[in-house]
Coordinates of C-alpha atoms and ligand atoms in Angstrom, one line a residue:
X1 CA 162.6 99.1 140.9
X2 CA 164.7 101.6 139.1
X3 CA 167.6 103.3 140.7
X4 CA 167.0 106.7 142.1
X5 CA 167.3 109.2 139.4
X6 CA 167.6 106.7 136.6
X7 CA 165.3 107.0 133.6
X8 CA 165.2 104.8 130.5
X9 CA 165.1 106.9 127.4
X10 CA 164.1 105.4 124.0
X11 CA 166.9 106.2 121.5
X12 CA 164.4 106.2 118.7
X13 CA 161.4 108.4 119.9
X14 CA 162.9 110.0 123.0
X15 CA 160.2 109.0 125.4
X16 CA 161.3 108.5 129.0
X17 CA 160.2 105.6 131.2
X18 CA 160.9 104.8 134.8
X19 CA 161.4 101.0 134.2
X20 CA 163.5 99.2 131.6
X21 CA 161.6 97.1 129.1
X22 CA 162.5 95.3 125.9
X23 CA 160.0 97.3 123.9
X24 CA 159.5 101.1 124.0
X25 CA 155.9 101.8 125.1
X26 CA 156.1 105.1 123.2
X27 CA 156.9 104.0 119.7
X28 CA 157.0 100.2 119.9
X29 CA 160.7 99.9 118.8
X30 CA 162.7 97.0 120.4
X31 CA 165.9 97.3 122.4
X32 CA 166.0 101.1 122.2
X33 CA 165.7 101.9 125.9
X34 CA 168.9 103.1 127.4
X35 CA 169.5 104.1 131.0
X36 CA 170.3 107.7 131.5
X37 CA 170.7 109.5 134.8
X38 CA 168.4 112.4 135.5
X39 CA 168.0 114.6 138.5
X40 CA 164.2 114.5 138.3
X41 CA 161.7 111.7 137.6
X42 CA 160.5 111.8 134.0
X43 CA 157.8 114.3 133.3
X44 CA 158.1 116.1 136.6
X45 CA 158.4 119.9 136.6
X46 CA 160.8 122.0 138.6
X47 CA 159.9 122.3 142.3
X48 CA 157.0 124.7 142.7
X49 CA 157.2 125.6 146.4
X50 CA 158.2 129.1 147.0
X51 CA 158.8 129.8 143.3
X52 CA 157.6 133.3 142.3
X53 CA 155.9 133.9 139.0
X54 CA 155.7 137.1 137.0
X55 CA 152.2 136.5 135.7
X56 CA 151.5 136.3 132.0
X57 CA 151.9 139.5 129.9
X58 CA 149.3 139.2 127.2
X59 CA 149.7 141.0 123.9
X60 CA 147.5 141.7 120.9
X61 CA 147.7 140.2 117.4
X62 CA 148.9 143.4 115.8
X63 CA 152.6 143.8 115.4
X64 CA 154.1 146.3 117.6
X65 CA 157.6 145.9 116.3
X66 CA 157.9 145.0 112.6
X67 CA 159.5 141.6 112.0
X68 CA 163.3 141.8 111.5
X69 CA 164.5 141.8 107.9
X70 CA 165.5 138.3 106.6
X71 CA 169.0 137.5 105.9
X72 CA 169.4 136.9 102.1
X73 CA 172.3 134.5 101.9
X74 CA 172.8 135.0 98.2
X75 CA 172.2 131.3 97.5
X76 CA 168.7 131.9 96.1
X77 CA 167.6 128.3 96.0
X78 CA 168.3 128.1 99.7
X79 CA 166.7 131.4 100.5
X80 CA 163.6 130.3 98.6
X81 CA 163.1 127.2 100.7
X82 CA 163.6 129.3 103.9
X83 CA 160.6 131.4 102.7
X84 CA 162.6 134.4 101.4
X85 CA 165.9 134.3 103.4
X86 CA 166.9 133.1 106.8
X87 CA 165.0 134.7 109.8
X88 CA 167.4 136.1 112.4
X89 CA 167.1 134.2 115.6
X90 CA 165.6 131.1 114.0
X91 CA 166.9 127.6 114.2
X92 CA 167.0 125.3 111.2
X93 CA 167.7 121.6 111.2
X94 CA 169.1 120.2 107.9
X95 CA 169.0 116.4 107.4
X96 CA 170.3 114.2 104.7
X97 CA 172.1 111.0 103.8
X98 CA 175.9 110.9 104.4
X99 CA 177.7 112.3 101.4
X100 CA 174.6 114.0 99.9
X101 CA 176.3 117.4 100.3
X102 CA 175.0 118.9 103.5
X103 CA 178.4 120.3 104.5
X104 CA 179.0 121.6 101.0
X105 CA 175.6 123.3 100.9
X106 CA 176.1 125.0 104.2
X107 CA 179.6 126.1 103.5
X108 CA 178.3 127.6 100.3
X109 CA 175.5 129.4 102.2
X110 CA 177.9 130.7 104.8
X111 CA 180.5 131.8 102.2
X112 CA 178.0 133.7 100.1
X113 CA 176.3 135.3 103.0
X114 CA 179.7 136.3 104.5
X115 CA 180.7 138.0 101.2
X116 CA 177.5 140.1 101.6
X117 CA 178.5 141.3 105.0
X118 CA 176.6 138.7 107.1
X119 CA 178.8 137.7 110.1
X120 CA 179.1 133.9 109.7
X121 CA 180.6 131.1 111.7
X122 CA 181.0 127.5 110.6
X123 CA 181.6 125.1 113.5
X124 CA 182.5 121.5 112.6
X125 CA 182.4 118.6 115.0
X126 CA 183.2 116.1 112.3
X127 CA 186.2 117.5 110.3
X128 CA 189.3 119.4 111.1
X129 CA 189.6 123.0 110.2
X130 CA 192.0 122.2 107.4
X131 CA 189.5 119.9 105.8
X132 CA 186.7 122.4 106.0
X133 CA 189.0 125.1 104.7
X134 CA 190.2 122.8 101.9
X135 CA 186.6 122.2 100.8
X136 CA 185.8 125.9 100.9
X137 CA 188.9 126.6 98.7
X138 CA 187.9 124.0 96.2
X139 CA 184.5 125.8 96.0
X140 CA 186.2 129.1 95.3
X141 CA 185.2 130.6 98.6
X142 CA 188.7 131.3 100.0
X143 CA 188.1 135.0 100.1
X144 CA 184.8 134.7 102.1
X145 CA 185.2 136.0 105.7
X146 CA 183.7 132.9 107.3
X147 CA 185.0 132.1 110.8
X148 CA 185.9 128.4 111.1
X149 CA 186.2 126.3 114.2
X150 CA 186.5 122.6 114.9
X151 CA 184.8 121.8 118.3
X152 CA 182.5 119.3 119.9
X153 CA 182.1 120.7 123.4
X154 CA 178.8 122.4 123.7
X155 CA 180.1 124.6 126.5
X156 CA 183.0 125.9 124.4
X157 CA 180.7 126.5 121.5
X158 CA 178.1 128.4 123.5
X159 CA 180.7 130.5 125.3
X160 CA 182.4 131.2 122.0
X161 CA 179.2 132.3 120.4
X162 CA 178.4 134.6 123.4
X163 CA 181.8 136.3 123.1
X164 CA 181.4 137.3 119.5
X165 CA 178.4 138.6 117.6
X166 CA 177.3 136.4 114.7
X167 CA 174.3 136.6 112.4
X168 CA 174.5 133.1 111.1
X169 CA 176.1 130.0 112.7
X170 CA 176.4 126.5 111.1
X171 CA 176.8 123.6 113.4
X172 CA 178.0 120.4 111.6
X173 CA 176.6 118.2 113.2
X174 CA 174.3 118.1 116.2
X175 CA 175.1 114.4 116.8
X176 CA 178.8 115.2 117.4
X177 CA 178.2 117.7 120.2
X178 CA 178.4 116.7 123.9
X179 CA 177.5 118.6 127.0
X180 CA 179.5 117.9 130.2
X181 CA 176.2 118.4 132.2
X182 CA 175.0 115.0 131.0
X183 CA 176.7 111.6 131.4
X184 CA 175.3 110.0 128.3
X185 CA 177.6 109.7 125.3
X186 CA 177.7 112.0 122.2
X187 CA 174.9 111.1 119.8
X188 CA 172.6 109.8 122.5
X189 CA 169.1 111.2 122.8
X190 CA 169.9 113.1 126.0
X191 CA 173.0 114.8 124.4
X192 CA 171.3 115.6 121.2
X193 CA 168.3 117.0 123.0
X194 CA 170.5 119.0 125.4
X195 CA 172.7 120.4 122.6
X196 CA 169.7 121.4 120.4
X197 CA 167.9 122.9 123.4
X198 CA 170.8 125.0 124.4
X199 CA 171.6 126.2 120.8
X200 CA 168.0 127.1 120.1
X201 CA 167.8 129.1 123.3
X202 CA 171.0 130.9 122.3
X203 CA 169.6 131.6 118.8
X204 CA 166.4 133.2 120.2
X205 CA 168.2 135.1 122.9
X206 CA 170.9 136.6 120.8
X207 CA 169.1 136.8 117.5
X208 CA 171.6 134.5 115.8
X209 CA 170.3 132.2 113.1
X210 CA 171.5 128.7 113.8
X211 CA 171.6 126.0 111.2
X212 CA 172.1 122.5 112.6
X213 CA 173.2 119.5 110.5
X214 CA 171.4 116.3 111.5
X215 CA 172.3 112.8 110.5
X216 CA 169.6 110.6 109.2
X217 CA 168.9 106.9 110.1
X218 CA 168.7 104.1 107.6
X219 CA 164.9 104.8 107.4
X220 CA 165.6 108.4 106.4
X221 CA 164.4 110.1 109.6
X222 CA 166.7 112.5 111.3
X223 CA 168.6 110.6 114.0
X224 CA 167.8 111.4 117.6
X225 CA 164.6 112.3 119.3
X226 CA 161.7 113.8 117.4
X227 CA 161.7 116.5 120.0
X228 CA 164.6 118.2 118.2
X229 CA 162.3 118.6 115.2
X230 CA 159.8 120.3 117.4
X231 CA 162.3 122.6 119.0
X232 CA 163.6 124.1 115.8
X233 CA 161.7 126.5 113.5
X234 CA 162.4 124.7 110.3
X235 CA 163.4 121.2 109.2
X236 CA 164.9 120.8 105.7
X237 CA 165.8 117.6 103.9
X238 CA 168.6 117.5 101.4
X239 CA 168.0 114.7 98.9
X240 CA 169.6 113.2 95.9
X241 CA 169.7 109.9 94.2
X242 CA 173.1 108.1 94.1
X243 CA 174.7 108.5 90.7
X244 CA 172.8 111.7 89.8
X245 CA 174.3 115.1 90.3
X246 CA 171.0 116.7 91.2
X247 CA 170.2 117.7 94.7
X248 CA 166.9 118.8 96.1
X249 CA 166.5 120.9 99.2
X250 CA 163.0 120.3 100.6
X251 CA 161.2 121.9 103.5
X252 CA 159.5 119.4 105.9
X253 CA 158.6 122.0 108.4
X254 CA 158.8 125.8 108.3
X255 CA 157.4 128.3 110.8
X256 CA 158.3 131.1 108.5
X257 CA 157.4 129.9 105.0
X258 CA 155.6 127.3 102.9
X259 CA 156.8 123.7 103.3
X260 CA 156.2 122.6 99.7
X261 CA 159.0 124.8 98.3
X262 CA 162.1 123.1 96.8
X263 CA 165.5 124.3 95.9
X264 CA 167.4 122.5 93.1
X265 CA 171.1 122.2 92.9
X266 CA 173.6 120.4 90.7
X267 CA 176.8 119.0 92.4
X268 CA 179.9 119.8 90.4
X269 CA 183.6 120.1 90.9
X270 CA 183.3 123.5 92.5
X271 CA 180.4 122.8 94.8
X272 CA 176.7 123.1 94.2
X273 CA 175.4 125.1 91.2
X274 CA 171.9 126.6 91.6
X275 CA 169.5 125.3 89.0
X276 CA 167.1 128.1 88.1
X277 CA 165.1 126.3 85.5
X278 CA 164.7 122.7 86.8
X279 CA 162.4 121.6 83.9
X280 CA 165.1 121.8 81.3
X281 CA 167.3 119.6 83.5
X282 CA 165.0 116.7 84.2
X283 CA 163.9 116.3 80.6
X284 CA 165.4 114.2 77.9
X285 CA 164.8 116.3 74.9
X286 CA 167.1 114.7 72.4
X287 CA 165.7 112.1 70.0
X288 CA 162.4 110.4 69.7
X289 CA 160.5 109.6 72.9
X290 CA 160.6 105.8 73.4
X291 CA 157.7 103.6 74.3
X292 CA 157.2 103.7 78.0
X293 CA 158.1 107.4 78.5
X294 CA 155.7 110.2 79.4
X295 CA 156.5 113.8 80.3
X296 CA 154.7 114.9 83.4
X297 CA 153.9 118.5 83.9
X298 CA 154.3 118.8 87.6
X299 CA 154.4 121.6 90.2
X300 CA 157.1 121.6 92.9
X301 CA 156.6 124.3 95.5
X302 CA 155.7 127.4 93.5
X303 CA 157.4 126.3 90.3
X304 CA 156.2 124.1 87.4
X305 CA 158.7 121.3 86.7
X306 CA 158.6 119.0 83.8
X307 CA 160.0 115.6 84.4
X308 CA 160.0 112.3 82.5
X309 CA 158.3 109.1 83.8
X310 CA 159.9 106.0 82.4
X311 CA 158.2 102.6 82.6
X312 CA 159.2 99.2 81.5
X313 CA 156.6 96.3 81.4
X314 CA 158.3 93.0 80.6
X315 CA 157.3 89.3 80.8
X316 CA 158.2 87.9 84.2
X317 CA 160.6 85.0 84.6
X318 CA 159.5 84.2 88.1
X319 CA 156.2 83.2 89.7
X320 CA 155.9 86.5 91.5
X321 CA 156.3 89.4 89.2
X322 CA 158.5 92.3 90.3
X323 CA 157.3 95.8 91.0
X324 CA 160.2 98.3 91.4
X325 CA 159.7 102.1 91.6
X326 CA 162.2 104.9 91.9
X327 CA 161.1 108.5 92.6
X328 CA 157.4 107.7 93.1
X329 CA 155.3 106.0 95.7
X330 CA 155.0 102.2 95.4
X331 CA 151.5 102.3 96.9
X332 CA 150.4 104.7 94.2
X333 CA 152.0 102.5 91.5
X334 CA 150.0 99.5 92.9
X335 CA 146.8 101.6 92.7
X336 CA 147.4 102.8 89.1
X337 CA 148.2 99.2 88.0
X338 CA 145.0 98.0 89.6
X339 CA 143.0 100.7 87.8
X340 CA 144.7 99.9 84.5
X341 CA 143.8 96.2 85.0
X342 CA 140.2 96.7 86.2
X343 CA 139.1 99.6 83.9
X344 CA 141.3 99.5 80.9
X345 CA 141.8 95.8 80.2
X346 CA 145.6 95.9 80.5
X347 CA 147.2 92.9 82.3
X348 CA 150.2 93.0 84.5
X349 CA 149.7 89.8 86.5
X350 CA 152.5 87.9 84.8
X351 CA 154.7 90.9 84.0
X352 CA 157.5 92.7 85.8
X353 CA 156.8 96.5 86.1
X354 CA 159.6 99.1 86.6
X355 CA 158.8 102.7 87.0
X356 CA 161.4 105.4 87.2
X357 CA 161.3 109.2 87.5
X358 CA 164.2 110.6 85.5
X359 CA 166.9 112.7 87.0
X360 CA 166.5 111.6 90.6
X361 CA 163.5 113.7 91.4
X362 CA 160.9 112.4 93.9
X363 CA 157.4 113.1 92.9
X364 CA 154.6 113.0 95.4
X365 CA 151.8 114.9 93.6
X366 CA 148.6 112.9 92.8
X367 CA 148.6 114.8 89.5
X368 CA 151.3 112.4 88.4
X369 CA 148.9 109.5 88.3
X370 CA 148.0 110.0 84.6
X371 CA 151.6 110.4 83.6
X372 CA 152.6 107.2 85.3
X373 CA 149.6 105.4 83.8
X374 CA 150.5 106.7 80.4
X375 CA 154.1 105.6 80.7
X376 CA 152.9 102.1 81.9
X377 CA 150.3 101.8 79.1
X378 CA 152.8 103.0 76.5
X379 CA 155.3 100.4 77.5
X380 CA 152.6 97.6 77.7
X381 CA 151.2 98.5 74.3
X382 CA 154.6 99.3 72.8
X383 CA 153.2 102.6 71.5
X384 CA 155.3 105.7 72.1
X385 CA 153.6 108.9 73.1
X386 CA 154.1 111.9 70.7
X387 CA 157.4 113.7 71.3
X388 CA 155.7 117.0 72.0
X389 CA 153.1 115.8 74.5
X390 CA 152.9 116.4 78.3
X391 CA 150.6 114.5 80.7
X392 CA 149.0 115.3 84.0
X393 CA 145.8 114.4 85.9
X394 CA 144.7 112.5 89.0
X395 CA 143.1 109.1 88.7
X396 CA 140.4 107.8 90.9
X397 CA 139.8 104.1 91.8
X398 CA 136.7 104.2 89.5
X399 CA 139.0 105.1 86.6
X400 CA 138.0 108.7 86.2
X401 CA 140.6 111.4 85.4
X402 CA 140.2 114.3 87.8
X403 CA 141.3 117.9 87.4
X404 CA 144.3 119.0 89.4
X405 CA 145.6 122.3 90.8
X406 CA 147.3 125.0 88.7
X407 CA 146.6 123.4 85.3
X408 CA 147.3 126.7 83.5
X409 CA 150.8 127.0 84.9
X410 CA 151.6 123.5 83.9
X411 CA 150.4 124.1 80.3
X412 CA 152.3 127.4 80.1
X413 CA 155.5 125.9 81.3
X414 CA 155.1 123.0 78.8
X415 CA 154.5 125.5 76.0
X416 CA 157.6 127.5 77.0
X417 CA 159.7 124.4 76.6
X418 CA 158.4 123.6 73.1
X419 CA 155.6 121.1 73.9
X420 CA 152.6 121.4 71.6
X421 CA 150.0 119.1 73.2
X422 CA 148.8 117.7 76.4
X423 CA 146.9 114.6 77.6
X424 CA 145.0 116.0 80.5
X425 CA 141.7 116.1 82.4
X426 CA 138.7 116.6 80.1
X427 CA 137.5 120.1 81.3
X428 CA 140.7 121.6 79.9
X429 CA 139.9 120.9 76.3
X430 CA 139.3 124.5 75.4
X431 CA 142.7 125.7 76.7
X432 CA 144.6 127.7 74.0
X433 CA 148.3 127.5 74.8
X434 CA 148.5 123.8 73.9
X435 CA 146.3 121.3 72.0
X436 CA 144.7 119.4 74.8
X437 CA 143.4 115.9 74.5
X438 CA 141.0 115.8 77.3
X439 CA 140.2 112.5 79.0
X440 CA 137.4 112.1 81.6
X441 CA 138.2 108.4 82.0
X442 CA 141.5 106.6 82.1
X443 CA 140.3 104.2 79.5
X444 CA 139.8 107.1 77.0
X445 CA 143.3 108.2 77.6
X446 CA 144.7 104.7 77.1
X447 CA 142.7 104.2 74.0
X448 CA 144.3 107.3 72.6
X449 CA 147.8 106.0 73.3
X450 CA 146.9 102.8 71.4
X451 CA 145.7 104.7 68.3
X452 CA 148.0 104.9 65.4
X453 CA 146.7 108.4 64.2
X454 CA 147.5 110.0 67.6
X455 CA 150.7 111.3 66.2
Ligands
TYD501 P1 179.6 116.6 101.8 O1 179.1 118.0 101.8 O2 180.8 116.3 102.6 O3 178.4 115.6 102.3 P2 177.7 115.5 103.8 O4 178.1 116.6 104.6 O5 176.2 115.5 103.5 O6 178.1 114.2 104.3 O7 179.7 116.2 100.3 C1 180.2 115.0 100.0 C2 180.2 114.7 98.5 O8 180.2 115.8 97.7 C3 181.5 114.0 98.2 O9 181.2 112.7 97.7 C4 182.2 114.8 97.3 C5 181.2 115.7 96.7 N1 181.6 117.1 96.3 C6 181.7 117.4 95.0 O10 181.3 116.6 94.1 N2 182.1 118.7 94.6 C7 182.5 119.6 95.6 O11 182.8 120.7 95.2 C8 182.4 119.2 96.9 C9 182.9 120.1 98.0 C10 182.0 117.9 97.3
MG502 MG1 179.3 116.6 106.3

């Protein structure tokens, strides 16, 4: 029997149970239940006896008050991911690996916004004020009127924010905050949930936009209970491959905008530079295209982005050949390899396969299937694709090449960057901006790659 008032909270999914167990009944994780003291049994509501209710005040769908203007921070790539600026009174959770540049990005956002007259505060629970100031100075933001504080006590932060009127507040990070109303340690589910709950309430009540930094676990999820993701209005992920300067801001949830929008940055000595034309950045335009490379004409959010797929197919030295993929889905790679084997007569059974998306971008569009297949076939056949050719199209298990969305924008972007032809789904053949080699079956496309007169 559990002690009175004790609940066992899973540190992974946040579900509360009345008895301790080795495995969480909510998410199946092992050894994640931790005892936390609660004044009420889990799931119970506040006492109902004698409580008075106001009754629901229903409203129509039409706006009576126009929505408040968004805060344009001046960091356009950030504003774009927000859906056209930060919504006053909204709460945003920003997750990302340690060292990816979350603090840098948010200092830049706060600094630029403050220069435009937005009242900004930056509260760090991880670094001292001098450290935060030093970073801002290196980024050339010393003149920006951002108010800095180093604090981890939730009570102090909330009181401080009530005393002064801010438009935008950055909290770095939610895992460092602790509330004296709870016994659990900082970073525990109870504390993270309490801190997020309190700050979201404050945001809504006082019309302050709050941006919370969230640490991520080894698996890449934002640490702490999923409930925090449900509490906030938007969840963004800041991503970047180690060794590359490019950083991608991606919306995972957004109540005020589309979630497929991305912001592209380049990390430099003076902070993050915005990349307005990502295509030029992810492409290797110098020299002949080597065998195994195919330029994919993709769409990220609302923008077309050209990026190079690089494949290497090599004899395997071991019994089990290796499959390694960076920037693309390994399940999708397995599927494309299977289709190449079954429908196009290429064999990978005794060969290692490496696939890499250049520049550190992560591609999730099915439209990239044909580009991956072309890169793999090009390496397997040792035949380079023409230098001026882009590739896109979805591949079905039966080996068909299917049309994809926004084919016109893809072709136009490719033409703008000097490409002259495309290997694409068949029904595009009549398109005028580029010379399109249409393929209705993957085997047709692969045969083309193997032909010497293709160039
Ligand atoms: P940081 O914002 O501290 O990462 P996070 O808050 O996500 O942990 O950024 C850390 C990295 O960024 C660090 O390795 C140094 C690098 N950096 C630059 O390259 N240029 C800069 O101007 C700044 C401020 C940081
Ligand atoms: Mg940081």
